[in-house]
Amino acid sequence: MPSMRERGVLLGLFVGLCGLGAQRALAPRDLAERVLRSGASLNDVAREHPPEQAGSFPAAWVHGADCASDPLIQVHAYNEDLYVLRQSKCATFEAPFVYLVFGEERALLLDTGATADGPLWETVEGLVAQWLERREQGFVELIVAHSHSHGDHVAGDGLFAGRELVSTVVTLERPGVLAFWGFEHYPDDAATLDLGGRVLDVLGTPGHKDDGVTLYDRRTHLLFTGDLVYPGHLFVFTPEEWPDFVASLRRLVAFAAEHPVEHVLGCHVEMGAAPRASFAYGTVRQDDEHPLQLDADVLLRVLEAAEAMGETPRCEVHDDFVIHPVFAGGIRWNG
Ligand SMILES: [Zn+2]
Ligand SMILES: [Zn+2]
């Protein structure tokens, strides 16, 4: 977490923007409620505090339109120290996004995709080699960890195990996962991962999966939400996990009130560009996709939508996401 001084600065500016009064003593739940009720904009917080290092997104991602010529993995440099990779829809309809984040001493590969084969290792190894060469640096340690342990995010782990470059492939067993991140009281405490001159905050965000985390990059202000929030089907699988889902959303809203969030980045895209256009889960060809990146205020929109359901969660299509409690009955499946 940032120092108290940094927190105070952010909080002070946020309070100045939104006129909410001192929030420091509030629990995430109460702070999230306060932000929701105030009509405050998390986008304003981000706008007032540009990140140290900005980046860009491609005009389009591979989306299953041309399986003869699409690369199996599309690589995009968000900036020179952060890469976004997308697995082709032609290789797996899940087409997950994978993130490679470089610090001075360590690089983090967040997720390994949905297939046990394919060129992910070679792709990442090449990016690391390029990065080292550009910096005239001899070595960087590669850590392989996961947004959560669903199969479409961990299937490529075996490609990385035992490689000299790779110091850690984080286990899929929950106690080991939580210990790796440094949680003692998951999900209520927060942790950090220091890549060397670059610190990521690690928030416990169960609801979609009981080992889910959200990472915040203090350098770019990107928030990596895994499958909890993204432009697609926000799956919650059991009634028992629904309160966790809502609590995680509150945690993220409270966090984004105190830390500028430039973009919310999940691991899939399953929405079209037009409002409320959702692709059925399992769709391979997704012409005219929604962009991957969402603005910070999406956290408020998802929380508001989930809270409005009260005790009766149900499938509900919104402009840029679908609340999809699987236990309440599906909407459209195509897989
Ligand atoms: Zn998942
Ligand atoms: Zn997934």
mmCIF file of C-alpha atoms and ligand atoms in Angstrom:
data_model
loop_
_atom_site.group_PDB
_atom_site.id
_atom_site.type_symbol
_atom_site.label_atom_id
_atom_site.label_comp_id
_atom_site.label_asym_id
_atom_site.label_seq_id
_atom_site.Cartn_x
_atom_site.Cartn_y
_atom_site.Cartn_z
ATOM 1 C CA MET A 1 0.000 0.000 0.000
ATOM 2 C CA PRO A 2 1.159 3.584 -0.488
ATOM 3 C CA SER A 3 2.618 5.439 2.458
ATOM 4 C CA MET A 4 0.218 7.348 4.659
ATOM 5 C CA ARG A 5 1.539 10.539 3.136
ATOM 6 C CA GLU A 6 0.712 9.377 -0.392
ATOM 7 C CA ARG A 7 -2.637 8.115 0.761
ATOM 8 C CA GLY A 8 -3.297 11.447 2.401
ATOM 9 C CA VAL A 9 -2.454 13.298 -0.800
ATOM 10 C CA LEU A 10 -4.700 11.147 -2.927
ATOM 11 C CA LEU A 11 -7.452 11.174 -0.396
ATOM 12 C CA GLY A 12 -7.205 14.907 0.061
ATOM 13 C CA LEU A 13 -7.478 15.527 -3.654
ATOM 14 C CA PHE A 14 -10.291 13.055 -3.991
ATOM 15 C CA VAL A 15 -12.151 14.652 -1.125
ATOM 16 C CA GLY A 16 -11.503 18.022 -2.670
ATOM 17 C CA LEU A 17 -13.001 16.834 -5.934
ATOM 18 C CA CYS A 18 -15.980 15.146 -4.522
ATOM 19 C CA GLY A 19 -16.653 16.952 -1.278
ATOM 20 C CA LEU A 20 -17.180 13.778 0.641
ATOM 21 C CA GLY A 21 -15.418 14.753 3.861
ATOM 22 C CA ALA A 22 -12.694 12.764 5.582
ATOM 23 C CA GLN A 23 -12.911 9.100 4.635
ATOM 24 C CA ARG A 24 -9.826 7.668 6.209
ATOM 25 C CA ALA A 25 -11.606 5.841 9.015
ATOM 26 C CA LEU A 26 -14.202 4.278 6.753
ATOM 27 C CA ALA A 27 -14.182 0.569 5.979
ATOM 28 C CA PRO A 28 -14.122 -0.289 2.254
ATOM 29 C CA ARG A 29 -17.789 -1.174 2.376
ATOM 30 C CA ASP A 30 -18.767 2.175 3.874
ATOM 31 C CA LEU A 31 -16.441 4.144 1.635
ATOM 32 C CA ALA A 32 -17.817 2.369 -1.438
ATOM 33 C CA GLU A 33 -21.369 3.156 -0.351
ATOM 34 C CA ARG A 34 -20.427 6.772 0.245
ATOM 35 C CA VAL A 35 -18.862 7.053 -3.205
ATOM 36 C CA LEU A 36 -21.863 5.398 -4.851
ATOM 37 C CA ARG A 37 -24.407 7.616 -3.129
ATOM 38 C CA SER A 38 -22.411 10.790 -3.753
ATOM 39 C CA GLY A 39 -22.481 10.462 -7.519
ATOM 40 C CA ALA A 40 -18.701 10.977 -7.501
ATOM 41 C CA SER A 41 -16.696 9.934 -10.537
ATOM 42 C CA LEU A 42 -13.712 7.630 -10.233
ATOM 43 C CA ASN A 43 -12.740 8.812 -13.708
ATOM 44 C CA ASP A 44 -12.236 12.303 -12.271
ATOM 45 C CA VAL A 45 -9.771 10.926 -9.727
ATOM 46 C CA ALA A 46 -7.808 9.327 -12.564
ATOM 47 C CA ARG A 47 -7.990 12.423 -14.745
ATOM 48 C CA GLU A 48 -6.536 14.599 -11.999
ATOM 49 C CA HIS A 49 -3.609 12.210 -11.400
ATOM 50 C CA PRO A 50 -1.968 11.055 -14.607
ATOM 51 C CA PRO A 51 0.319 8.053 -14.261
ATOM 52 C CA GLU A 52 4.084 8.206 -14.290
ATOM 53 C CA GLN A 53 4.084 6.027 -17.424
ATOM 54 C CA ALA A 54 1.222 6.074 -19.924
ATOM 55 C CA GLY A 55 0.492 3.616 -22.699
ATOM 56 C CA SER A 56 -1.749 2.791 -25.611
ATOM 57 C CA PHE A 57 -3.996 0.064 -26.959
ATOM 58 C CA PRO A 58 -4.302 -1.334 -30.477
ATOM 59 C CA ALA A 59 -7.218 -0.371 -32.697
ATOM 60 C CA ALA A 60 -8.389 -3.990 -32.648
ATOM 61 C CA TRP A 61 -7.399 -7.337 -31.222
ATOM 62 C CA VAL A 62 -7.414 -10.662 -33.002
ATOM 63 C CA HIS A 63 -11.034 -11.740 -32.709
ATOM 64 C CA GLY A 64 -11.506 -14.878 -34.765
ATOM 65 C CA ALA A 65 -12.211 -13.156 -38.078
ATOM 66 C CA ASP A 66 -9.353 -14.718 -40.016
ATOM 67 C CA CYS A 67 -8.061 -17.984 -38.649
ATOM 68 C CA ALA A 68 -5.824 -18.530 -41.664
ATOM 69 C CA SER A 69 -3.693 -15.481 -40.955
ATOM 70 C CA ASP A 70 -4.328 -14.354 -37.373
ATOM 71 C CA PRO A 71 -1.326 -14.896 -35.102
ATOM 72 C CA LEU A 72 -1.888 -17.459 -32.343
ATOM 73 C CA ILE A 73 -0.916 -14.754 -29.905
ATOM 74 C CA GLN A 74 -1.217 -11.047 -30.570
ATOM 75 C CA VAL A 75 1.432 -9.013 -28.772
ATOM 76 C CA HIS A 76 0.887 -5.359 -28.006
ATOM 77 C CA ALA A 77 3.353 -3.090 -26.210
ATOM 78 C CA TYR A 78 1.226 -0.894 -23.955
ATOM 79 C CA ASN A 79 4.518 0.833 -23.341
ATOM 80 C CA GLU A 80 8.123 -0.340 -23.295
ATOM 81 C CA ASP A 81 7.740 -2.032 -19.912
ATOM 82 C CA LEU A 82 4.274 -3.585 -20.187
ATOM 83 C CA TYR A 83 2.903 -5.954 -22.775
ATOM 84 C CA VAL A 84 -0.637 -7.140 -23.373
ATOM 85 C CA LEU A 85 -0.976 -10.498 -25.119
ATOM 86 C CA ARG A 86 -4.146 -11.990 -26.491
ATOM 87 C CA GLN A 87 -4.576 -15.591 -27.405
ATOM 88 C CA SER A 88 -6.340 -16.103 -30.717
ATOM 89 C CA LYS A 89 -10.033 -16.957 -30.756
ATOM 90 C CA CYS A 90 -9.055 -19.568 -33.313
ATOM 91 C CA ALA A 91 -6.894 -21.359 -30.745
ATOM 92 C CA THR A 92 -9.420 -21.068 -27.931
ATOM 93 C CA PHE A 93 -12.801 -19.363 -27.822
ATOM 94 C CA GLU A 94 -11.826 -18.037 -24.385
ATOM 95 C CA ALA A 95 -9.177 -15.873 -26.082
ATOM 96 C CA PRO A 96 -7.831 -14.654 -22.765
ATOM 97 C CA PHE A 97 -5.568 -11.673 -22.288
ATOM 98 C CA VAL A 98 -2.232 -12.196 -20.569
ATOM 99 C CA TYR A 99 -0.087 -9.426 -19.114
ATOM 100 C CA LEU A 100 3.686 -9.110 -18.920
ATOM 101 C CA VAL A 101 4.892 -6.389 -16.551
ATOM 102 C CA PHE A 102 8.560 -5.484 -16.143
ATOM 103 C CA GLY A 103 10.178 -4.076 -13.003
ATOM 104 C CA GLU A 104 13.894 -3.431 -12.684
ATOM 105 C CA GLU A 105 14.652 -6.864 -11.247
ATOM 106 C CA ARG A 106 11.631 -9.021 -11.878
ATOM 107 C CA ALA A 107 8.987 -9.419 -14.534
ATOM 108 C CA LEU A 108 5.511 -10.734 -13.835
ATOM 109 C CA LEU A 109 3.593 -12.843 -16.309
ATOM 110 C CA LEU A 110 -0.011 -12.678 -15.166
ATOM 111 C CA ASP A 111 -1.709 -15.849 -16.451
ATOM 112 C CA THR A 112 -0.603 -18.412 -19.014
ATOM 113 C CA GLY A 113 -3.653 -18.667 -21.242
ATOM 114 C CA ALA A 114 -6.178 -21.348 -22.081
ATOM 115 C CA THR A 115 -4.054 -23.883 -23.964
ATOM 116 C CA ALA A 116 -1.335 -26.262 -22.811
ATOM 117 C CA ASP A 117 0.500 -25.855 -26.100
ATOM 118 C CA GLY A 118 1.147 -22.942 -28.425
ATOM 119 C CA PRO A 119 3.866 -20.315 -28.604
ATOM 120 C CA LEU A 120 3.368 -18.485 -25.288
ATOM 121 C CA TRP A 121 6.750 -19.461 -23.850
ATOM 122 C CA GLU A 122 8.633 -18.535 -27.012
ATOM 123 C CA THR A 123 6.710 -15.272 -27.253
ATOM 124 C CA VAL A 124 7.428 -14.280 -23.657
ATOM 125 C CA GLU A 125 11.048 -15.400 -23.865
ATOM 126 C CA GLY A 126 11.482 -13.222 -26.960
ATOM 127 C CA LEU A 127 9.911 -10.195 -25.266
ATOM 128 C CA VAL A 128 12.162 -10.633 -22.243
ATOM 129 C CA ALA A 129 15.237 -10.922 -24.484
ATOM 130 C CA GLN A 130 14.252 -7.739 -26.359
ATOM 131 C CA TRP A 131 13.625 -5.888 -23.136
ATOM 132 C CA LEU A 132 17.007 -6.906 -21.716
ATOM 133 C CA GLU A 133 18.797 -5.970 -24.911
ATOM 134 C CA ARG A 134 17.159 -2.576 -25.081
ATOM 135 C CA ARG A 135 18.228 -1.847 -21.532
ATOM 136 C CA GLU A 136 21.630 -3.490 -21.892
ATOM 137 C CA GLN A 137 20.737 -5.510 -18.832
ATOM 138 C CA GLY A 138 21.963 -9.041 -18.198
ATOM 139 C CA PHE A 139 19.116 -10.687 -16.379
ATOM 140 C CA VAL A 140 15.593 -10.298 -15.129
ATOM 141 C CA GLU A 141 13.729 -12.902 -13.118
ATOM 142 C CA LEU A 142 10.374 -14.069 -14.463
ATOM 143 C CA ILE A 143 7.525 -14.806 -12.070
ATOM 144 C CA VAL A 144 4.465 -16.611 -13.418
ATOM 145 C CA ALA A 145 1.350 -15.972 -11.347
ATOM 146 C CA HIS A 146 -2.388 -15.972 -11.980
ATOM 147 C CA SER A 147 -5.338 -13.649 -11.736
ATOM 148 C CA HIS A 148 -7.219 -16.752 -10.562
ATOM 149 C CA SER A 149 -6.897 -20.486 -11.056
ATOM 150 C CA HIS A 150 -9.553 -21.221 -13.696
ATOM 151 C CA GLY A 151 -8.258 -23.428 -16.485
ATOM 152 C CA ASP A 152 -8.367 -20.736 -19.160
ATOM 153 C CA HIS A 153 -5.760 -18.716 -17.207
ATOM 154 C CA VAL A 154 -3.350 -21.426 -16.120
ATOM 155 C CA ALA A 155 -3.317 -23.995 -18.927
ATOM 156 C CA GLY A 156 0.088 -22.877 -20.198
ATOM 157 C CA ASP A 157 1.868 -23.175 -16.832
ATOM 158 C CA GLY A 158 3.696 -26.289 -17.975
ATOM 159 C CA LEU A 159 5.372 -24.303 -20.758
ATOM 160 C CA PHE A 160 7.167 -22.247 -18.094
ATOM 161 C CA ALA A 161 8.014 -24.799 -15.418
ATOM 162 C CA GLY A 162 11.716 -25.624 -15.212
ATOM 163 C CA ARG A 163 12.908 -22.804 -17.479
ATOM 164 C CA GLU A 164 16.079 -21.098 -16.329
ATOM 165 C CA LEU A 165 14.522 -17.663 -16.734
ATOM 166 C CA VAL A 166 11.533 -18.553 -14.570
ATOM 167 C CA SER A 167 12.019 -18.267 -10.817
ATOM 168 C CA THR A 168 8.459 -19.123 -9.806
ATOM 169 C CA VAL A 169 5.368 -20.655 -11.301
ATOM 170 C CA VAL A 170 2.814 -20.061 -8.594
ATOM 171 C CA THR A 171 0.928 -23.133 -7.457
ATOM 172 C CA LEU A 172 -2.773 -23.627 -8.176
ATOM 173 C CA GLU A 173 -3.477 -24.772 -4.636
ATOM 174 C CA ARG A 174 -5.311 -22.053 -2.784
ATOM 175 C CA PRO A 175 -3.216 -21.886 0.420
ATOM 176 C CA GLY A 176 -0.052 -21.631 -1.643
ATOM 177 C CA VAL A 177 -1.573 -18.978 -3.893
ATOM 178 C CA LEU A 178 -2.599 -16.809 -0.951
ATOM 179 C CA ALA A 179 0.795 -17.325 0.709
ATOM 180 C CA PHE A 180 2.587 -16.348 -2.504
ATOM 181 C CA TRP A 181 0.753 -13.038 -2.670
ATOM 182 C CA GLY A 182 1.330 -12.464 1.038
ATOM 183 C CA PHE A 183 -2.222 -12.565 2.330
ATOM 184 C CA GLU A 184 -2.730 -13.419 5.978
ATOM 185 C CA HIS A 185 -6.438 -12.660 6.097
ATOM 186 C CA TYR A 186 -7.601 -12.980 2.500
ATOM 187 C CA PRO A 187 -9.489 -11.130 1.182
ATOM 188 C CA ASP A 188 -9.594 -8.421 3.837
ATOM 189 C CA ASP A 189 -5.916 -7.565 3.972
ATOM 190 C CA ALA A 190 -3.977 -6.303 0.992
ATOM 191 C CA ALA A 191 -0.509 -7.240 -0.154
ATOM 192 C CA THR A 192 2.140 -5.960 -2.518
ATOM 193 C CA LEU A 193 4.457 -7.465 -5.099
ATOM 194 C CA ASP A 194 7.680 -5.529 -5.650
ATOM 195 C CA LEU A 195 9.179 -6.072 -9.089
ATOM 196 C CA GLY A 196 12.109 -3.789 -8.301
ATOM 197 C CA GLY A 197 11.330 -0.092 -8.625
ATOM 198 C CA ARG A 198 7.778 -1.042 -9.472
ATOM 199 C CA VAL A 199 5.236 -2.031 -6.865
ATOM 200 C CA LEU A 200 1.948 -3.741 -7.558
ATOM 201 C CA ASP A 201 -0.812 -3.662 -4.961
ATOM 202 C CA VAL A 202 -2.596 -6.983 -4.602
ATOM 203 C CA LEU A 203 -6.245 -6.950 -3.556
ATOM 204 C CA GLY A 204 -8.223 -10.014 -2.611
ATOM 205 C CA THR A 205 -11.206 -10.181 -4.946
ATOM 206 C CA PRO A 206 -13.078 -13.483 -4.660
ATOM 207 C CA GLY A 207 -16.594 -13.906 -6.060
ATOM 208 C CA HIS A 208 -15.738 -15.264 -9.495
ATOM 209 C CA LYS A 209 -13.137 -17.634 -7.988
ATOM 210 C CA ASP A 210 -12.101 -18.131 -4.383
ATOM 211 C CA ASP A 211 -8.453 -17.299 -5.053
ATOM 212 C CA GLY A 212 -9.061 -14.258 -7.284
ATOM 213 C CA VAL A 213 -6.861 -11.197 -6.993
ATOM 214 C CA THR A 214 -6.859 -7.773 -8.550
ATOM 215 C CA LEU A 215 -3.510 -6.092 -9.141
ATOM 216 C CA TYR A 216 -2.883 -2.346 -9.263
ATOM 217 C CA ASP A 217 0.218 -1.041 -10.974
ATOM 218 C CA ARG A 218 1.305 2.160 -9.252
ATOM 219 C CA ARG A 219 3.406 3.159 -12.270
ATOM 220 C CA THR A 220 0.718 3.031 -14.968
ATOM 221 C CA HIS A 221 -2.379 3.157 -12.724
ATOM 222 C CA LEU A 222 -3.733 0.091 -14.489
ATOM 223 C CA LEU A 223 -6.073 -2.164 -12.532
ATOM 224 C CA PHE A 224 -5.939 -5.834 -13.549
ATOM 225 C CA THR A 225 -9.246 -7.343 -12.496
ATOM 226 C CA GLY A 226 -9.002 -10.866 -13.924
ATOM 227 C CA ASP A 227 -12.466 -12.252 -14.626
ATOM 228 C CA LEU A 228 -14.153 -10.202 -11.921
ATOM 229 C CA VAL A 229 -14.746 -7.124 -14.102
ATOM 230 C CA TYR A 230 -14.296 -7.050 -17.861
ATOM 231 C CA PRO A 231 -16.402 -6.283 -20.949
ATOM 232 C CA GLY A 232 -18.207 -9.604 -20.948
ATOM 233 C CA HIS A 233 -19.995 -12.155 -18.821
ATOM 234 C CA LEU A 234 -19.226 -11.544 -15.165
ATOM 235 C CA PHE A 235 -19.789 -15.099 -14.022
ATOM 236 C CA VAL A 236 -20.607 -15.914 -10.423
ATOM 237 C CA PHE A 237 -21.049 -19.640 -10.095
ATOM 238 C CA THR A 238 -22.693 -20.278 -6.734
ATOM 239 C CA PRO A 239 -25.103 -18.406 -4.453
ATOM 240 C CA GLU A 240 -22.466 -18.594 -1.711
ATOM 241 C CA GLU A 241 -20.056 -16.589 -3.861
ATOM 242 C CA TRP A 242 -22.487 -13.780 -4.644
ATOM 243 C CA PRO A 243 -21.810 -11.845 -1.413
ATOM 244 C CA ASP A 244 -18.076 -12.211 -2.099
ATOM 245 C CA PHE A 245 -18.609 -10.784 -5.586
ATOM 246 C CA VAL A 246 -20.410 -7.734 -4.200
ATOM 247 C CA ALA A 247 -17.844 -7.283 -1.414
ATOM 248 C CA SER A 248 -15.001 -7.451 -3.939
ATOM 249 C CA LEU A 249 -16.674 -4.782 -6.061
ATOM 250 C CA ARG A 250 -16.981 -2.586 -2.990
ATOM 251 C CA ARG A 251 -13.306 -3.178 -2.239
ATOM 252 C CA LEU A 252 -12.370 -2.064 -5.744
ATOM 253 C CA VAL A 253 -14.580 1.025 -5.650
ATOM 254 C CA ALA A 254 -13.085 2.034 -2.306
ATOM 255 C CA PHE A 255 -9.594 1.422 -3.671
ATOM 256 C CA ALA A 256 -10.229 3.434 -6.827
ATOM 257 C CA ALA A 257 -11.527 6.318 -4.728
ATOM 258 C CA GLU A 258 -8.089 6.542 -3.132
ATOM 259 C CA HIS A 259 -5.916 5.487 -6.067
ATOM 260 C CA PRO A 260 -6.345 6.825 -9.592
ATOM 261 C CA VAL A 261 -7.320 4.042 -11.988
ATOM 262 C CA GLU A 262 -6.429 4.837 -15.587
ATOM 263 C CA HIS A 263 -7.987 1.710 -17.089
ATOM 264 C CA VAL A 264 -9.676 -1.407 -15.775
ATOM 265 C CA LEU A 265 -8.235 -4.408 -17.613
ATOM 266 C CA GLY A 266 -9.853 -7.810 -17.358
ATOM 267 C CA CYS A 267 -8.965 -11.038 -19.098
ATOM 268 C CA HIS A 268 -11.609 -11.433 -21.806
ATOM 269 C CA VAL A 269 -13.803 -9.456 -24.193
ATOM 270 C CA GLU A 270 -17.298 -10.821 -24.819
ATOM 271 C CA MET A 271 -19.182 -7.618 -25.573
ATOM 272 C CA GLY A 272 -19.651 -5.887 -28.889
ATOM 273 C CA ALA A 273 -18.836 -2.243 -29.441
ATOM 274 C CA ALA A 274 -22.502 -1.212 -29.413
ATOM 275 C CA PRO A 275 -24.118 -0.734 -25.998
ATOM 276 C CA ARG A 276 -25.622 -3.942 -24.567
ATOM 277 C CA ALA A 277 -24.290 -6.060 -27.426
ATOM 278 C CA SER A 278 -23.052 -9.257 -25.811
ATOM 279 C CA PHE A 279 -21.601 -12.219 -27.641
ATOM 280 C CA ALA A 280 -22.860 -15.566 -26.427
ATOM 281 C CA TYR A 281 -20.280 -17.293 -24.266
ATOM 282 C CA GLY A 282 -18.325 -19.626 -26.538
ATOM 283 C CA THR A 283 -18.493 -17.433 -29.643
ATOM 284 C CA VAL A 284 -15.368 -17.746 -31.793
ATOM 285 C CA ARG A 285 -15.800 -14.916 -34.270
ATOM 286 C CA GLN A 286 -16.415 -11.585 -32.575
ATOM 287 C CA ASP A 287 -16.547 -8.866 -35.189
ATOM 288 C CA ASP A 288 -16.722 -5.316 -33.868
ATOM 289 C CA GLU A 289 -15.648 -6.154 -30.345
ATOM 290 C CA HIS A 290 -15.782 -3.851 -27.368
ATOM 291 C CA PRO A 291 -12.348 -2.498 -26.433
ATOM 292 C CA LEU A 292 -10.543 -4.418 -23.692
ATOM 293 C CA GLN A 293 -10.040 -1.361 -21.531
ATOM 294 C CA LEU A 294 -12.813 0.007 -19.358
ATOM 295 C CA ASP A 295 -12.816 3.274 -17.451
ATOM 296 C CA ALA A 296 -12.657 3.418 -13.661
ATOM 297 C CA ASP A 297 -16.336 4.267 -13.352
ATOM 298 C CA VAL A 298 -17.255 0.811 -14.625
ATOM 299 C CA LEU A 299 -16.511 -0.360 -11.087
ATOM 300 C CA LEU A 300 -19.331 1.860 -9.844
ATOM 301 C CA ARG A 301 -21.662 0.681 -12.569
ATOM 302 C CA VAL A 302 -21.070 -3.001 -11.832
ATOM 303 C CA LEU A 303 -21.412 -2.489 -8.077
ATOM 304 C CA GLU A 304 -24.572 -0.477 -8.492
ATOM 305 C CA ALA A 305 -26.092 -3.106 -10.767
ATOM 306 C CA ALA A 306 -25.183 -5.942 -8.407
ATOM 307 C CA GLU A 307 -26.445 -4.135 -5.343
ATOM 308 C CA ALA A 308 -29.713 -3.257 -7.048
ATOM 309 C CA MET A 309 -30.443 -6.981 -7.353
ATOM 310 C CA GLY A 310 -30.587 -7.315 -3.577
ATOM 311 C CA GLU A 311 -31.317 -10.891 -2.578
ATOM 312 C CA THR A 312 -32.281 -12.014 -6.070
ATOM 313 C CA PRO A 313 -29.249 -11.994 -8.372
ATOM 314 C CA ARG A 314 -30.131 -12.524 -12.005
ATOM 315 C CA CYS A 315 -28.649 -12.272 -15.464
ATOM 316 C CA GLU A 316 -28.726 -8.712 -16.630
ATOM 317 C CA VAL A 317 -27.169 -7.127 -19.692
ATOM 318 C CA HIS A 318 -25.658 -3.669 -19.271
ATOM 319 C CA ASP A 319 -23.955 -1.403 -21.789
ATOM 320 C CA ASP A 320 -20.495 -2.886 -21.375
ATOM 321 C CA PHE A 321 -20.879 -5.948 -19.165
ATOM 322 C CA VAL A 322 -23.317 -8.715 -18.304
ATOM 323 C CA ILE A 323 -23.976 -9.594 -14.689
ATOM 324 C CA HIS A 324 -24.177 -13.353 -14.994
ATOM 325 C CA PRO A 325 -24.911 -15.372 -11.864
ATOM 326 C CA VAL A 326 -24.810 -18.837 -13.378
ATOM 327 C CA PHE A 327 -26.811 -20.343 -10.513
ATOM 328 C CA ALA A 328 -29.754 -18.069 -11.349
ATOM 329 C CA GLY A 329 -30.116 -19.419 -14.888
ATOM 330 C CA GLY A 330 -28.073 -18.578 -17.942
ATOM 331 C CA ILE A 331 -28.868 -16.291 -20.793
ATOM 332 C CA ARG A 332 -27.180 -17.436 -23.989
ATOM 333 C CA TRP A 333 -24.543 -20.107 -24.291
ATOM 334 C CA ASN A 334 -22.791 -21.029 -27.451
ATOM 335 C CA GLY A 335 -20.098 -23.497 -26.609
HETATM 336 ZN ZN ZN B 1 -12.451 -17.338 -14.575
HETATM 337 ZN ZN ZN B 2 -11.499 -16.608 -17.811
#
